[in-house]
Tab-separated table of C-alpha atoms in Angstrom:
chain	number	residue	atom	x	y	z
U	1244	MET	CA	-14.862	-33.554	53.715
U	1245	LEU	CA	-14.843	-34.543	50.097
U	1246	ASN	CA	-16.247	-31.237	49.069
U	1247	CYS	CA	-13.009	-29.591	50.646
U	1248	ILE	CA	-10.188	-32.086	48.851
U	1249	SER	CA	-11.888	-31.539	45.711
U	1250	ARG	CA	-12.184	-27.808	46.101
U	1251	PHE	CA	-8.070	-27.998	47.349
U	1252	LEU	CA	-7.121	-30.278	44.476
U	1253	PHE	CA	-9.283	-27.814	41.904
U	1254	MET	CA	-7.371	-24.814	43.565
U	1255	ALA	CA	-3.939	-26.431	43.509
U	1256	ASN	CA	-4.397	-27.127	39.516
U	1257	TYR	CA	-6.018	-23.961	38.879
U	1258	LYS	CA	-3.729	-21.472	36.563
U	1259	PRO	CA	-5.843	-18.244	36.081
U	1260	LYS	CA	-5.157	-16.513	32.565
U	1261	ILE	CA	-2.818	-13.726	32.822
U	1262	GLY	CA	-4.387	-10.861	30.402
U	1263	ILE	CA	-2.566	-9.047	28.048
U	1264	LYS	CA	-3.023	-5.911	30.361
U	1265	GLN	CA	-1.037	-7.672	32.946
U	1266	TRP	CA	1.889	-8.337	30.550
U	1267	ALA	CA	4.739	-5.731	30.244
U	1268	GLU	CA	4.014	-3.156	28.374
U	1269	GLU	CA	6.489	-3.677	25.963
U	1270	ASP	CA	5.381	-6.904	25.190
U	1271	ARG	CA	1.708	-5.864	24.496
U	1272	PRO	CA	0.884	-5.975	20.586
U	1273	ARG	CA	-0.416	-2.528	20.219
U	1274	GLU	CA	2.035	-1.030	22.679
U	1275	LYS	CA	5.018	-2.871	20.891
U	1276	LEU	CA	3.828	-1.516	17.731
U	1277	MET	CA	3.719	2.180	19.065
U	1278	GLN	CA	7.092	1.969	20.698
U	1279	TYR	CA	9.128	-0.155	18.332
U	1280	GLY	CA	7.273	-0.122	14.824
U	1281	ARG	CA	5.140	-2.443	12.982
U	1282	ARG	CA	8.312	-4.570	11.658
U	1283	HIS	CA	8.913	-5.709	15.355
U	1284	LEU	CA	5.843	-7.618	15.500
U	1285	THR	CA	5.314	-11.415	14.827
U	1286	ASP	CA	2.388	-12.689	12.378
U	1287	ALA	CA	0.479	-13.548	15.553
U	1288	GLU	CA	0.903	-10.497	16.934
U	1289	LEU	CA	-0.188	-8.249	14.200
U	1290	ILE	CA	-3.538	-10.610	14.139
U	1291	ALA	CA	-3.886	-10.140	17.559
U	1292	VAL	CA	-4.361	-6.144	16.934
U	1293	LEU	CA	-6.826	-7.031	14.474
U	1294	ILE	CA	-9.058	-9.132	16.522
U	1295	GLY	CA	-8.260	-6.959	19.754
U	1296	SER	CA	-9.199	-9.334	22.206
U	1297	GLY	CA	-9.003	-13.230	23.161
U	1298	ASN	CA	-11.495	-15.712	25.158
U	1299	LEU	CA	-11.136	-16.699	28.518
U	1300	GLU	CA	-8.772	-19.345	28.050
U	1301	GLU	CA	-6.278	-17.234	25.808
U	1302	THR	CA	-4.901	-13.742	25.075
U	1303	SER	CA	-5.718	-12.207	21.812
U	1304	VAL	CA	-1.737	-13.579	21.066
U	1305	ASP	CA	-2.314	-16.864	22.138
U	1306	LEU	CA	-5.977	-17.348	20.044
U	1307	SER	CA	-3.981	-15.819	16.922
U	1308	LYS	CA	-1.133	-18.388	17.343
U	1309	ARG	CA	-3.773	-21.174	17.201
U	1310	ILE	CA	-5.365	-19.729	14.139
U	1311	LEU	CA	-1.977	-19.522	12.269
U	1312	ALA	CA	-1.190	-22.926	13.707
U	1313	ALA	CA	-4.466	-24.387	12.036
U	1314	TYR	CA	-2.965	-22.920	8.850
U	1315	ASP	CA	0.526	-24.262	9.009
U	1316	ASN	CA	1.481	-20.905	10.009
U	1317	ASP	CA	1.185	-19.845	6.662
U	1318	LEU	CA	-0.114	-16.125	6.006
U	1319	ASP	CA	-0.946	-17.416	2.136
U	1320	LYS	CA	-2.924	-20.026	3.496
U	1321	LEU	CA	-4.645	-18.113	6.037
U	1322	GLY	CA	-5.155	-15.325	3.210
U	1323	ARG	CA	-7.882	-17.754	1.741
U	1324	ALA	CA	-9.893	-18.499	5.021
U	1325	THR	CA	-13.142	-17.207	4.915
U	1326	VAL	CA	-15.176	-15.476	7.278
U	1327	LYS	CA	-17.454	-18.956	8.154
U	1328	GLU	CA	-14.092	-20.888	8.763
U	1329	LEU	CA	-12.472	-18.275	11.080
U	1330	SER	CA	-15.621	-17.922	13.074
U	1331	ARG	CA	-15.493	-21.608	13.946
U	1332	PHE	CA	-12.412	-20.787	16.386
U	1333	ARG	CA	-13.249	-20.392	19.889
U	1334	GLY	CA	-13.327	-16.404	20.860
U	1335	ILE	CA	-13.536	-15.757	16.910
U	1336	GLY	CA	-17.276	-14.093	16.166
U	1337	VAL	CA	-18.187	-12.754	12.872
U	1338	ALA	CA	-16.787	-9.396	13.496
U	1339	LYS	CA	-13.516	-10.482	14.277
U	1340	ALA	CA	-13.576	-12.989	11.310
U	1341	ILE	CA	-14.405	-9.856	9.214
U	1342	SER	CA	-11.159	-7.909	10.506
U	1343	ILE	CA	-9.032	-10.612	9.892
U	1344	VAL	CA	-10.461	-11.235	6.399
U	1345	ALA	CA	-10.447	-7.535	5.842
U	1346	GLY	CA	-6.787	-7.041	7.024
U	1347	LEU	CA	-5.197	-9.678	4.648
U	1348	GLU	CA	-7.176	-8.510	1.359
U	1349	LEU	CA	-5.761	-5.065	2.236
U	1350	GLY	CA	-2.095	-6.662	1.996
U	1351	ARG	CA	-2.993	-8.589	-1.270
U	1352	ARG	CA	-4.221	-5.437	-2.677
U	1353	ARG	CA	-1.445	-3.657	-1.628
U	1354	LYS	CA	0.610	-6.159	-3.089
U	1355	GLU	CA	-1.281	-6.356	-6.642
U	1356	GLU	CA	-1.001	-2.439	-6.958
U	1357	GLY	CA	2.805	-2.727	-6.031
U	1358	VAL	CA	3.318	-4.908	-9.282
U	1359	THR	CA	2.244	-3.099	-12.331
U	1360	PRO	CA	4.244	0.239	-12.733
U	1361	LYS	CA	2.663	2.784	-15.616
U	1362	VAL	CA	4.442	1.403	-18.712
U	1363	VAL	CA	4.795	-2.752	-18.462
U	1364	GLN	CA	6.447	-4.385	-21.691
U	1365	ILE	CA	5.824	-8.213	-21.736
U	1366	LYS	CA	8.992	-10.065	-22.816
U	1367	ASP	CA	8.082	-13.880	-21.559
U	1368	ALA	CA	6.091	-15.832	-19.574
U	1369	LYS	CA	7.452	-14.475	-16.342
U	1370	ASP	CA	6.638	-11.006	-17.116
U	1371	SER	CA	3.243	-12.554	-17.880
U	1372	TYR	CA	2.670	-14.606	-14.630
U	1373	ALA	CA	3.674	-10.856	-12.741
U	1374	GLN	CA	0.576	-9.542	-13.981
U	1375	PHE	CA	-1.347	-12.404	-13.401
U	1376	TYR	CA	-0.400	-13.419	-9.925
U	1377	PRO	CA	-1.894	-10.583	-7.860
U	1378	VAL	CA	-5.455	-11.246	-9.507
U	1379	LEU	CA	-5.650	-15.022	-9.863
U	1380	THR	CA	-3.771	-16.487	-6.502
U	1381	ASP	CA	-5.502	-16.980	-3.004
U	1382	LEU	CA	-8.839	-17.920	-4.860
U	1383	PRO	CA	-11.187	-20.739	-3.864
U	1384	HIS	CA	-12.362	-20.766	-7.376
U	1385	GLU	CA	-11.284	-20.782	-11.000
U	1386	GLU	CA	-11.159	-17.408	-12.830
U	1387	PHE	CA	-10.220	-16.823	-16.974
U	1388	TRP	CA	-8.672	-13.395	-17.288
U	1389	ILE	CA	-6.755	-11.767	-20.179
U	1390	LEU	CA	-3.821	-9.757	-20.964
U	1391	LEU	CA	-4.118	-7.225	-24.046
U	1392	LEU	CA	-0.848	-5.937	-25.423
U	1393	ASN	CA	-0.086	-3.436	-28.379
U	1394	ARG	CA	2.076	-3.597	-31.303
U	1395	ALA	CA	5.026	-2.740	-28.917
U	1396	ASN	CA	3.987	-5.465	-26.243
U	1397	HIS	CA	3.035	-2.938	-23.820
U	1398	VAL	CA	0.009	-3.866	-21.324
U	1399	ILE	CA	-2.828	-2.097	-22.348
U	1400	SER	CA	-4.929	-3.762	-19.641
U	1401	LYS	CA	-6.409	-6.949	-18.079
U	1402	HIS	CA	-9.924	-8.089	-17.946
U	1403	GLN	CA	-11.606	-10.675	-16.252
U	1404	ILE	CA	-13.802	-12.906	-18.471
U	1405	SER	CA	-15.267	-15.217	-16.155
U	1406	LYS	CA	-15.760	-16.701	-13.128
U	1407	GLY	CA	-16.627	-20.587	-12.022
U	1408	GLY	CA	-16.549	-23.210	-9.533
U	1409	LEU	CA	-13.746	-25.310	-8.085
U	1410	SER	CA	-13.201	-27.336	-11.031
U	1411	GLY	CA	-13.658	-25.221	-14.000
U	1412	THR	CA	-14.659	-22.053	-15.605
U	1413	VAL	CA	-16.138	-20.924	-19.229
U	1414	ALA	CA	-14.317	-18.844	-21.367
U	1415	ASP	CA	-16.794	-17.573	-23.902
U	1416	PRO	CA	-14.549	-16.540	-27.231
U	1417	LYS	CA	-16.923	-14.052	-28.679
U	1418	ILE	CA	-16.577	-12.093	-25.273
U	1419	ILE	CA	-12.814	-12.421	-25.457
U	1420	PHE	CA	-12.236	-11.274	-28.795
U	1421	LYS	CA	-14.759	-8.573	-28.429
U	1422	VAL	CA	-12.946	-7.050	-25.340
U	1423	ALA	CA	-9.634	-7.545	-27.110
U	1424	MET	CA	-10.866	-5.600	-30.537
U	1425	ASP	CA	-12.738	-2.778	-27.763
U	1426	HIS	CA	-9.117	-2.048	-26.787
U	1427	ASP	CA	-7.558	-1.870	-30.040
U	1428	ALA	CA	-5.282	-5.009	-29.100
U	1429	THR	CA	-2.720	-6.603	-30.994
U	1430	TYR	CA	-1.832	-9.608	-28.742
U	1431	LEU	CA	-3.323	-11.223	-25.985
U	1432	ILE	CA	-2.260	-13.502	-23.206
U	1433	LEU	CA	-4.848	-16.283	-21.592
U	1434	ALA	CA	-4.735	-17.392	-18.135
U	1435	HIS	CA	-6.849	-18.914	-15.555
U	1436	ASN	CA	-6.087	-20.417	-12.039
U	1437	HIS	CA	-6.053	-23.938	-10.856
U	1438	PRO	CA	-7.297	-23.871	-6.903
U	1439	SER	CA	-5.857	-27.533	-6.696
U	1440	GLY	CA	-2.624	-26.546	-7.137
U	1441	ASN	CA	-2.341	-28.797	-10.173
U	1442	LEU	CA	-0.520	-27.132	-13.266
U	1443	LYS	CA	-1.215	-29.851	-15.648
U	1444	PRO	CA	-3.464	-28.496	-18.428
U	1445	SER	CA	-6.853	-30.356	-18.822
U	1446	GLN	CA	-7.962	-31.707	-22.280
U	1447	GLU	CA	-10.638	-28.710	-22.055
U	1448	ASP	CA	-7.694	-26.248	-21.500
U	1449	LEU	CA	-5.614	-27.470	-24.643
U	1450	ILE	CA	-8.707	-27.489	-26.808
U	1451	LEU	CA	-9.980	-24.205	-25.648
U	1452	THR	CA	-6.410	-22.579	-26.171
U	1453	ARG	CA	-6.186	-24.123	-30.053
U	1454	LYS	CA	-9.671	-22.922	-30.495
U	1455	LEU	CA	-9.077	-19.213	-29.339
U	1456	THR	CA	-5.484	-19.337	-31.123
U	1457	ALA	CA	-7.251	-19.900	-34.471
U	1458	ALA	CA	-10.091	-17.705	-34.049
U	1459	GLY	CA	-7.312	-14.758	-33.234
U	1460	LYS	CA	-5.848	-15.499	-36.363
U	1461	LEU	CA	-8.963	-14.518	-38.231
U	1462	LEU	CA	-9.638	-11.464	-36.586
U	1463	ASP	CA	-5.731	-10.331	-36.682
U	1464	LEU	CA	-5.472	-10.870	-32.803
U	1465	ILE	CA	-2.361	-13.323	-31.931
U	1466	VAL	CA	-2.850	-15.181	-28.907
U	1467	LEU	CA	0.788	-15.434	-27.579
U	1468	ASP	CA	0.915	-17.523	-24.744
U	1469	HIS	CA	-2.005	-19.106	-21.914
U	1470	LEU	CA	-0.745	-19.500	-18.034
U	1471	ILE	CA	-2.281	-22.154	-15.855
U	1472	ILE	CA	-1.655	-20.339	-12.414
U	1473	THR	CA	-1.312	-21.827	-9.076
U	1474	ASN	CA	-0.322	-20.019	-5.431
U	1475	ASN	CA	3.220	-20.801	-5.940
U	1476	SER	CA	3.846	-21.413	-9.782
U	1477	TYR	CA	2.874	-21.211	-13.209
U	1478	LEU	CA	2.483	-23.257	-16.440
U	1479	SER	CA	3.172	-21.246	-19.660
U	1480	PHE	CA	1.751	-23.223	-22.887
U	1481	ASN	CA	4.019	-21.438	-25.121
U	1482	ASP	CA	7.116	-22.564	-23.258
U	1483	GLU	CA	5.806	-26.093	-22.967
U	1484	GLY	CA	5.211	-25.962	-26.743
U	1485	LEU	CA	1.382	-26.071	-26.499
U	1486	ILE	CA	0.771	-23.091	-28.553
């Protein structure tokens, strides 16, 4: 008798998962994209297309909503998630995590390519930031880059000098000036990121900037600026009177 009552209560509270195949065709992410175009899909629906399926309790859309919620519904934060972190979600194995990371990385690279036209003239720190932003945001570690300019302040190229840990990276002056001279640069702009989001320059940042500025003058290479970059903002040493 007790078994019958327990079974009855279980069935009364049981709510079977409604799979995406049972949804109206216009509500299914892939069909919705085909019928209405990609701009009509929500962020969760686009991620659902990437992962393909959900788990026993959730559709791919519900699972995608849960993943987004874990990153404050912020694609910028999700874009910094690792395969290992995403694999912790129930229903997201390594393959699906890789699909998410790869999809967001393609978006980042598209943004990077779209920022740099053929000929760019640097007029101020905002122009410099536009050059560094695509390569120095969404990183879990510090990197040091330089932007090389000719006499007309046109961009020659940009180069990664070093890659470090969470709280620092080493920038070798010999490497910096060799790269600059190899490309016949007249001016250079330094930049590194702070993954912590803190824009305040450290004592090491200040010392390195002074050291590179002084060394550059001896080589007839002028250091115009040094930028500290976070995901949403930047600090210009030149604008702040620190160079």
